XYZ file of N, CA and C in Angstrom:
501
model
N 141.169 210.241 -80.067
C 141.992 211.937 -80.446
C 142.473 212.899 -79.515
N 143.752 213.025 -79.553
C 144.520 213.329 -78.419
C 144.940 215.223 -79.000
N 145.304 215.826 -78.426
C 146.369 217.639 -79.073
C 147.663 217.331 -78.215
N 148.443 218.109 -78.693
C 149.941 218.088 -78.485
C 150.111 219.257 -78.467
N 150.667 220.347 -77.348
C 151.028 221.612 -77.062
C 152.526 221.751 -77.191
N 153.458 221.964 -78.129
C 155.364 222.513 -77.787
C 155.204 223.597 -77.651
N 155.804 224.051 -76.327
C 155.589 225.375 -75.769
C 157.832 225.737 -76.393
N 158.026 226.793 -76.756
C 159.456 226.631 -77.135
C 159.686 228.531 -76.636
N 160.929 228.194 -75.577
C 161.060 229.638 -75.378
C 162.315 230.190 -76.184
N 162.248 231.624 -76.715
C 163.057 232.187 -77.583
C 164.295 231.731 -77.612
N 165.147 231.924 -78.426
C 166.706 231.553 -78.011
C 167.553 232.600 -77.545
N 168.660 233.053 -77.099
C 169.591 234.027 -76.629
C 169.295 235.069 -77.180
N 169.324 235.805 -76.567
C 168.956 237.306 -77.612
C 170.216 238.247 -77.136
N 170.133 239.120 -77.796
C 171.537 240.090 -77.930
C 171.045 241.094 -76.627
N 172.071 241.230 -75.808
C 171.315 242.202 -74.440
C 171.055 243.383 -74.464
N 170.671 244.432 -73.813
C 170.087 245.629 -74.338
C 171.061 246.511 -74.834
N 170.677 247.328 -75.736
C 171.489 248.128 -76.671
C 170.912 249.730 -76.363
N 171.030 250.517 -75.846
C 170.505 251.684 -76.228
C 170.053 252.492 -77.101
N 168.482 252.275 -76.888
C 168.149 252.618 -77.909
C 167.420 251.953 -78.464
N 167.389 250.192 -78.119
C 166.614 249.197 -78.966
C 165.774 248.601 -78.050
N 164.552 248.948 -78.232
C 163.326 248.491 -77.443
C 163.214 246.705 -76.872
N 163.053 246.582 -76.185
C 162.990 245.136 -75.664
C 161.988 244.242 -76.745
N 161.081 244.618 -77.082
C 160.327 244.120 -78.395
C 161.179 243.663 -79.530
N 162.246 244.924 -79.667
C 163.520 244.624 -80.889
C 164.256 244.124 -81.104
N 164.931 243.198 -79.609
C 166.055 242.515 -79.514
C 166.214 241.664 -80.726
N 167.308 241.163 -81.121
C 167.592 240.131 -81.849
C 168.356 239.108 -81.164
N 168.130 237.811 -82.035
C 168.868 236.619 -81.903
C 170.511 237.003 -81.593
N 171.315 236.625 -80.566
C 172.429 235.935 -80.835
C 173.055 235.013 -81.763
N 174.042 235.110 -81.700
C 174.776 234.100 -82.298
C 174.552 232.802 -81.913
N 174.374 232.874 -80.644
C 174.426 231.517 -79.481
C 172.747 231.497 -80.100
N 172.067 232.223 -79.621
C 171.036 231.828 -80.020
C 169.852 231.246 -81.351
N 170.618 231.327 -82.330
C 170.499 230.937 -83.515
C 170.735 229.887 -84.024
N 172.043 229.320 -82.976
C 172.590 228.303 -82.891
C 171.718 227.148 -82.033
N 171.103 227.548 -81.044
C 170.622 227.014 -80.280
C 169.070 226.800 -81.012
N 168.305 227.439 -81.545
C 167.309 226.925 -82.348
C 167.615 226.194 -83.387
N 168.624 226.164 -83.990
C 168.842 224.807 -85.385
C 169.202 223.478 -84.060
N 169.907 223.399 -83.302
C 169.702 222.751 -82.445
C 168.727 221.775 -82.481
N 167.592 222.880 -81.583
C 166.421 222.306 -81.316
C 165.497 221.861 -82.295
N 165.377 223.150 -83.286
C 164.595 222.438 -84.038
C 164.786 220.764 -84.748
N 166.087 220.839 -85.011
C 166.616 219.537 -85.281
C 166.239 218.087 -84.512
N 166.696 218.535 -83.121
C 165.975 217.489 -81.975
C 164.483 217.059 -82.311
N 163.864 217.818 -82.495
C 162.374 217.593 -82.363
C 161.903 217.266 -84.146
N 162.394 217.412 -84.951
C 162.548 216.829 -86.043
C 163.094 215.531 -86.084
N 163.929 215.090 -85.334
C 164.150 213.808 -85.281
C 163.553 213.323 -84.483
N 163.056 213.745 -83.729
C 161.558 212.863 -82.529
C 160.381 212.763 -83.235
N 160.302 213.274 -84.714
C 158.904 213.689 -85.425
C 158.132 214.141 -84.646
N 158.213 215.566 -84.154
C 158.034 216.514 -83.722
C 157.635 217.320 -84.365
N 156.787 217.630 -85.378
C 156.754 218.433 -86.249
C 155.192 219.344 -86.106
N 154.993 220.466 -85.554
C 153.516 220.557 -85.524
C 152.832 221.093 -86.781
N 151.699 221.024 -86.684
C 150.702 221.433 -87.806
C 150.424 223.253 -87.841
N 150.571 223.724 -86.417
C 150.024 224.944 -86.737
C 151.336 225.298 -85.748
N 151.880 226.648 -86.140
C 152.836 227.356 -85.529
C 152.711 228.888 -85.574
N 152.687 229.136 -83.474
C 152.406 230.263 -83.542
C 153.444 230.944 -82.665
N 153.498 232.493 -82.983
C 154.889 233.060 -82.115
C 154.312 234.429 -81.675
N 155.280 234.724 -80.565
C 155.276 236.195 -80.228
C 155.503 237.152 -81.408
N 155.016 238.329 -81.812
C 156.048 238.567 -82.654
C 157.109 239.912 -82.687
N 157.476 239.257 -80.885
C 158.917 240.013 -80.703
C 159.771 239.553 -81.666
N 160.863 240.665 -82.415
C 161.869 239.857 -83.274
C 162.354 238.810 -82.953
N 163.036 238.465 -81.382
C 163.801 237.093 -81.229
C 162.956 235.871 -80.930
N 161.757 236.322 -80.556
C 160.392 235.040 -80.808
C 160.071 234.572 -82.143
N 159.840 235.561 -82.791
C 159.606 235.335 -84.198
C 160.741 234.830 -85.237
N 161.893 235.457 -84.697
C 163.256 234.885 -85.760
C 163.306 233.408 -84.991
N 163.408 233.100 -84.120
C 163.406 231.611 -83.320
C 162.451 230.752 -84.465
N 161.071 231.155 -84.284
C 160.109 230.260 -84.650
C 160.387 230.294 -86.480
N 160.993 231.309 -87.059
C 161.416 231.066 -88.913
C 162.668 230.019 -88.776
N 163.314 230.167 -87.801
C 164.621 229.001 -88.163
C 163.758 227.841 -87.675
N 162.901 227.168 -87.061
C 162.454 226.446 -86.740
C 161.628 225.658 -88.001
N 160.751 226.767 -88.203
C 160.048 226.287 -89.841
C 160.656 226.049 -90.738
N 162.140 226.504 -91.063
C 162.554 226.369 -92.324
C 163.104 225.108 -92.337
N 163.613 224.393 -90.989
C 164.433 222.880 -90.649
C 162.902 222.344 -90.617
N 162.230 222.453 -90.321
C 160.622 222.074 -90.274
C 160.107 221.585 -91.992
N 160.905 222.396 -92.833
C 160.085 222.688 -93.906
C 158.822 223.031 -94.393
N 158.520 224.630 -93.250
C 157.697 224.999 -93.574
C 157.742 226.481 -93.862
N 157.096 227.140 -94.436
C 157.157 228.322 -94.773
C 156.921 229.480 -94.202
N 157.656 230.717 -93.777
C 157.350 231.615 -92.827
C 156.226 232.051 -92.731
N 155.367 232.115 -93.928
C 153.983 233.065 -93.993
C 152.759 231.877 -93.119
N 153.261 230.960 -92.823
C 152.376 229.809 -91.716
C 152.254 230.329 -90.547
N 153.412 231.421 -90.123
C 153.627 231.183 -88.749
C 152.209 232.419 -88.253
N 151.317 231.862 -87.452
C 150.725 233.345 -86.780
C 151.584 233.897 -85.308
N 151.270 235.292 -85.772
C 151.658 236.305 -84.389
C 150.349 236.949 -84.145
N 150.066 236.433 -82.973
C 148.878 237.412 -82.559
C 149.862 238.182 -81.429
N 149.449 239.384 -81.251
C 149.872 240.592 -80.679
C 149.856 240.453 -78.740
N 149.104 239.443 -78.950
C 148.500 239.041 -77.473
C 149.571 237.794 -76.646
N 150.725 237.463 -78.073
C 151.498 236.237 -77.214
C 153.073 237.265 -76.706
N 153.102 238.550 -76.580
C 154.220 239.126 -76.448
C 153.990 239.880 -75.051
N 154.621 240.167 -73.932
C 154.167 240.560 -72.542
C 152.733 240.351 -72.521
N 152.640 238.953 -72.248
C 151.462 238.200 -72.056
C 150.982 237.636 -70.863
N 149.623 237.440 -70.652
C 149.163 237.054 -69.393
C 149.169 235.186 -69.537
N 149.017 234.887 -68.222
C 148.364 233.397 -68.583
C 147.074 233.075 -69.253
N 146.261 234.228 -68.715
C 144.855 233.897 -69.171
C 145.044 234.614 -71.217
N 145.793 235.617 -71.327
C 145.756 235.772 -72.988
C 146.590 234.261 -73.753
N 147.581 233.758 -72.935
C 148.132 232.641 -73.600
C 147.136 231.133 -73.650
N 146.518 231.339 -72.748
C 145.734 230.152 -72.683
C 144.352 230.776 -73.730
N 144.087 231.898 -74.061
C 143.100 232.094 -74.825
C 143.309 231.513 -76.272
N 145.145 231.861 -76.575
C 145.699 231.478 -78.150
C 145.332 230.098 -77.701
N 145.952 229.522 -77.079
C 146.100 227.830 -77.333
C 144.424 227.354 -77.476
N 143.802 228.370 -76.660
C 142.141 227.470 -76.681
C 141.291 227.742 -78.200
N 142.045 228.712 -78.776
C 141.667 229.251 -80.345
C 142.213 228.460 -81.385
N 143.042 227.722 -81.094
C 143.601 226.885 -82.042
C 142.571 226.011 -82.814
N 142.829 226.031 -83.961
C 141.518 225.091 -84.732
C 141.660 223.638 -84.607
N 140.463 223.175 -84.320
C 140.434 221.834 -83.858
C 141.210 220.708 -85.032
N 141.542 221.364 -86.073
C 141.781 220.520 -87.364
C 143.144 220.021 -87.483
N 143.963 221.338 -86.295
C 145.492 220.792 -86.060
C 145.329 219.657 -85.056
N 146.009 218.780 -84.810
C 146.418 218.332 -83.376
C 147.496 218.487 -82.980
N 148.611 218.984 -83.138
C 149.669 219.438 -82.683
C 149.940 220.685 -83.079
N 150.328 221.461 -82.319
C 150.621 223.174 -82.176
C 151.706 223.528 -81.358
N 152.391 224.509 -81.998
C 153.848 224.765 -81.155
C 153.253 226.506 -81.018
N 154.242 227.171 -80.005
C 153.939 228.220 -79.426
C 155.244 228.726 -78.686
N 155.745 229.794 -79.941
C 157.208 230.344 -78.971
C 156.771 231.684 -78.724
N 157.670 231.263 -77.681
C 157.313 232.992 -76.709
C 158.186 233.258 -75.632
N 158.119 233.379 -74.648
C 159.204 234.155 -73.490
C 158.771 233.694 -72.020
N 159.624 233.703 -71.347
C 159.655 233.564 -70.064
C 159.325 234.970 -68.827
N 158.980 234.908 -68.149
C 158.334 233.897 -67.444
C 156.962 233.379 -67.893
N 156.440 233.787 -68.981
C 155.050 233.548 -69.244
C 154.790 232.090 -69.735
N 155.524 231.482 -70.722
C 156.014 230.203 -71.142
C 156.119 229.464 -69.554
N 156.931 229.249 -68.962
C 156.935 228.742 -67.793
C 155.581 228.162 -66.578
N 155.034 229.352 -66.539
C 153.775 229.801 -65.879
C 152.824 228.955 -66.767
N 152.601 229.418 -68.102
C 151.660 228.194 -68.990
C 152.020 226.704 -68.570
N 152.994 226.140 -68.702
C 153.542 225.047 -68.517
C 153.027 224.049 -67.176
N 153.361 225.004 -66.388
C 152.856 224.844 -64.898
C 151.522 224.230 -64.727
N 150.928 225.545 -65.243
C 149.285 225.620 -64.899
C 148.786 224.597 -65.606
N 149.275 223.903 -66.939
C 148.521 222.919 -67.610
C 148.971 221.685 -67.069
N 150.148 221.523 -66.757
C 150.716 220.318 -66.321
C 150.664 220.131 -64.642
N 150.731 221.274 -64.025
C 151.016 221.380 -62.507
C 152.259 220.366 -62.150
N 153.532 220.567 -63.313
C 154.340 219.409 -63.319
C 155.787 220.312 -62.666
N 155.289 221.343 -61.577
C 156.476 222.321 -60.813
C 157.588 223.089 -61.774
N 157.070 223.181 -63.244
C 158.009 223.733 -63.999
C 157.972 225.254 -63.366
N 159.580 225.552 -63.090
C 160.093 227.122 -62.654
C 160.538 227.916 -63.760
N 161.453 227.239 -64.716
C 161.770 228.231 -65.423
C 162.564 227.490 -66.865
N 162.440 227.823 -68.014
C 162.540 227.549 -69.001
C 163.591 228.396 -70.078
N 164.734 227.495 -69.775
C 166.257 228.445 -70.157
C 165.843 228.381 -72.028
N 166.738 229.257 -72.228
C 166.204 230.047 -73.410
C 166.590 228.716 -74.638
N 165.641 229.141 -75.737
C 165.125 227.687 -76.638
C 164.921 226.494 -76.133
N 164.439 226.347 -74.669
C 163.890 225.214 -73.819
C 162.584 225.085 -74.769
N 162.734 223.718 -74.474
C 161.076 222.903 -75.108
C 160.604 222.533 -74.153
N 159.390 222.239 -74.018
C 158.483 221.700 -73.373
C 156.789 221.113 -74.428
N 157.193 219.625 -74.168
C 156.031 219.060 -74.667
C 154.896 218.269 -73.805
N 153.720 218.791 -74.291
C 152.970 218.599 -73.524
C 151.821 217.692 -74.345
N 151.108 216.618 -74.062
C 150.087 216.095 -74.260
C 148.363 216.360 -73.731
N 147.413 216.388 -74.211
C 146.374 216.187 -73.856
C 145.360 214.896 -74.070
N 144.225 214.912 -73.440
C 143.319 213.516 -73.801
C 142.205 214.177 -74.074
N 142.399 215.081 -74.634
C 140.770 215.790 -75.171
C 140.966 215.771 -76.762
N 139.813 216.014 -77.639
C 139.603 216.489 -78.835
C 139.998 217.788 -79.103
N 139.050 218.335 -78.724
C 138.995 219.927 -78.673
C 140.153 220.939 -78.021
N 140.531 221.799 -78.782
C 141.659 222.934 -78.032
C 141.073 223.827 -76.937
N 139.838 224.310 -77.093
C 139.001 225.018 -76.367
C 139.146 224.368 -74.812
N 138.833 223.222 -74.651
C 138.954 222.114 -73.692
C 140.345 222.325 -72.718
N 141.388 222.368 -73.264
C 142.509 222.625 -72.731
C 142.594 223.671 -71.410
N 142.957 223.263 -70.264
C 142.892 224.110 -68.769
C 143.761 223.445 -67.937
N 143.884 223.907 -66.710
C 144.555 223.933 -65.310
C 144.859 222.005 -65.558
N 145.968 221.946 -65.589
C 145.946 220.346 -64.904
C 145.703 219.086 -65.602
N 145.383 219.712 -66.995
C 144.822 218.387 -67.674
C 146.036 218.190 -68.793
N 147.169 218.499 -68.621
C 147.869 218.122 -69.341
C 149.276 217.466 -69.015
N 149.869 216.484 -69.747
C 150.709 215.594 -68.952
C 152.145 215.622 -70.116
N 153.286 216.390 -69.469
C 154.380 216.836 -69.687
C 155.147 215.166 -70.356
N 155.499 215.381 -71.674
C 156.008 214.265 -72.062
C 158.018 214.440 -72.700
N 158.443 215.816 -72.508
C 159.483 216.333 -72.995
C 160.079 217.472 -72.604
N 161.265 217.668 -71.520
C 161.924 219.033 -71.249
C 162.856 218.780 -71.381
N 163.172 219.909 -72.744
C 164.501 219.363 -73.175
C 164.968 221.248 -73.795
N 166.504 221.089 -73.636
C 166.850 222.770 -73.711
C 168.188 222.814 -74.131
N 168.819 223.440 -74.869
C 170.126 223.290 -75.705
C 171.396 222.932 -74.428
N 172.262 221.968 -75.186
C 173.228 221.422 -74.420
C 172.558 220.531 -73.029
N 171.453 220.356 -72.982
C 170.963 219.330 -72.083
C 171.852 217.741 -72.486
N 172.324 217.390 -71.292
C 172.770 215.633 -71.581
C 171.662 214.714 -71.458
N 170.620 214.926 -71.090
C 169.266 214.247 -71.330
C 167.902 214.685 -71.247
N 166.740 214.077 -71.856
C 165.691 215.090 -71.736
C 164.790 214.105 -70.924
N 163.688 214.907 -70.499
C 162.699 213.837 -69.626
C 161.950 213.514 -70.277
């Protein structure tokens, strides 16, 4: 048995607006289109996770909800731990390590640079920046999520909106 983690950066967000906190920034029209494009790409590759986890920030949870809808999943299925926003590598790793072992595939929606740092830590593949709504799929040859750690992952896919090809 193996585990598969999908990392998705939120879609393009509206620029900073006076009086709007970073947490509350919404997706732009471009961001909505990016999320739809990437959700369909994953669905067409039969990459539909069992567990959906998202930063609670508006732009991240909005991205997760678009993906969930395209995957025929309910918004209530999205787990939104507070530690997924403005997070550190160790807090994101704790979230991944706490995924129920019943789930073989999980997706984590979040932010840059945190997701890029996590992807590089897990795969040692030299990930430096994840574009908006970029997707990284990582496989682990393990049976339980709490064993996910540095260098154990193999990157299977790196894709993003407008990409001519994916790795």
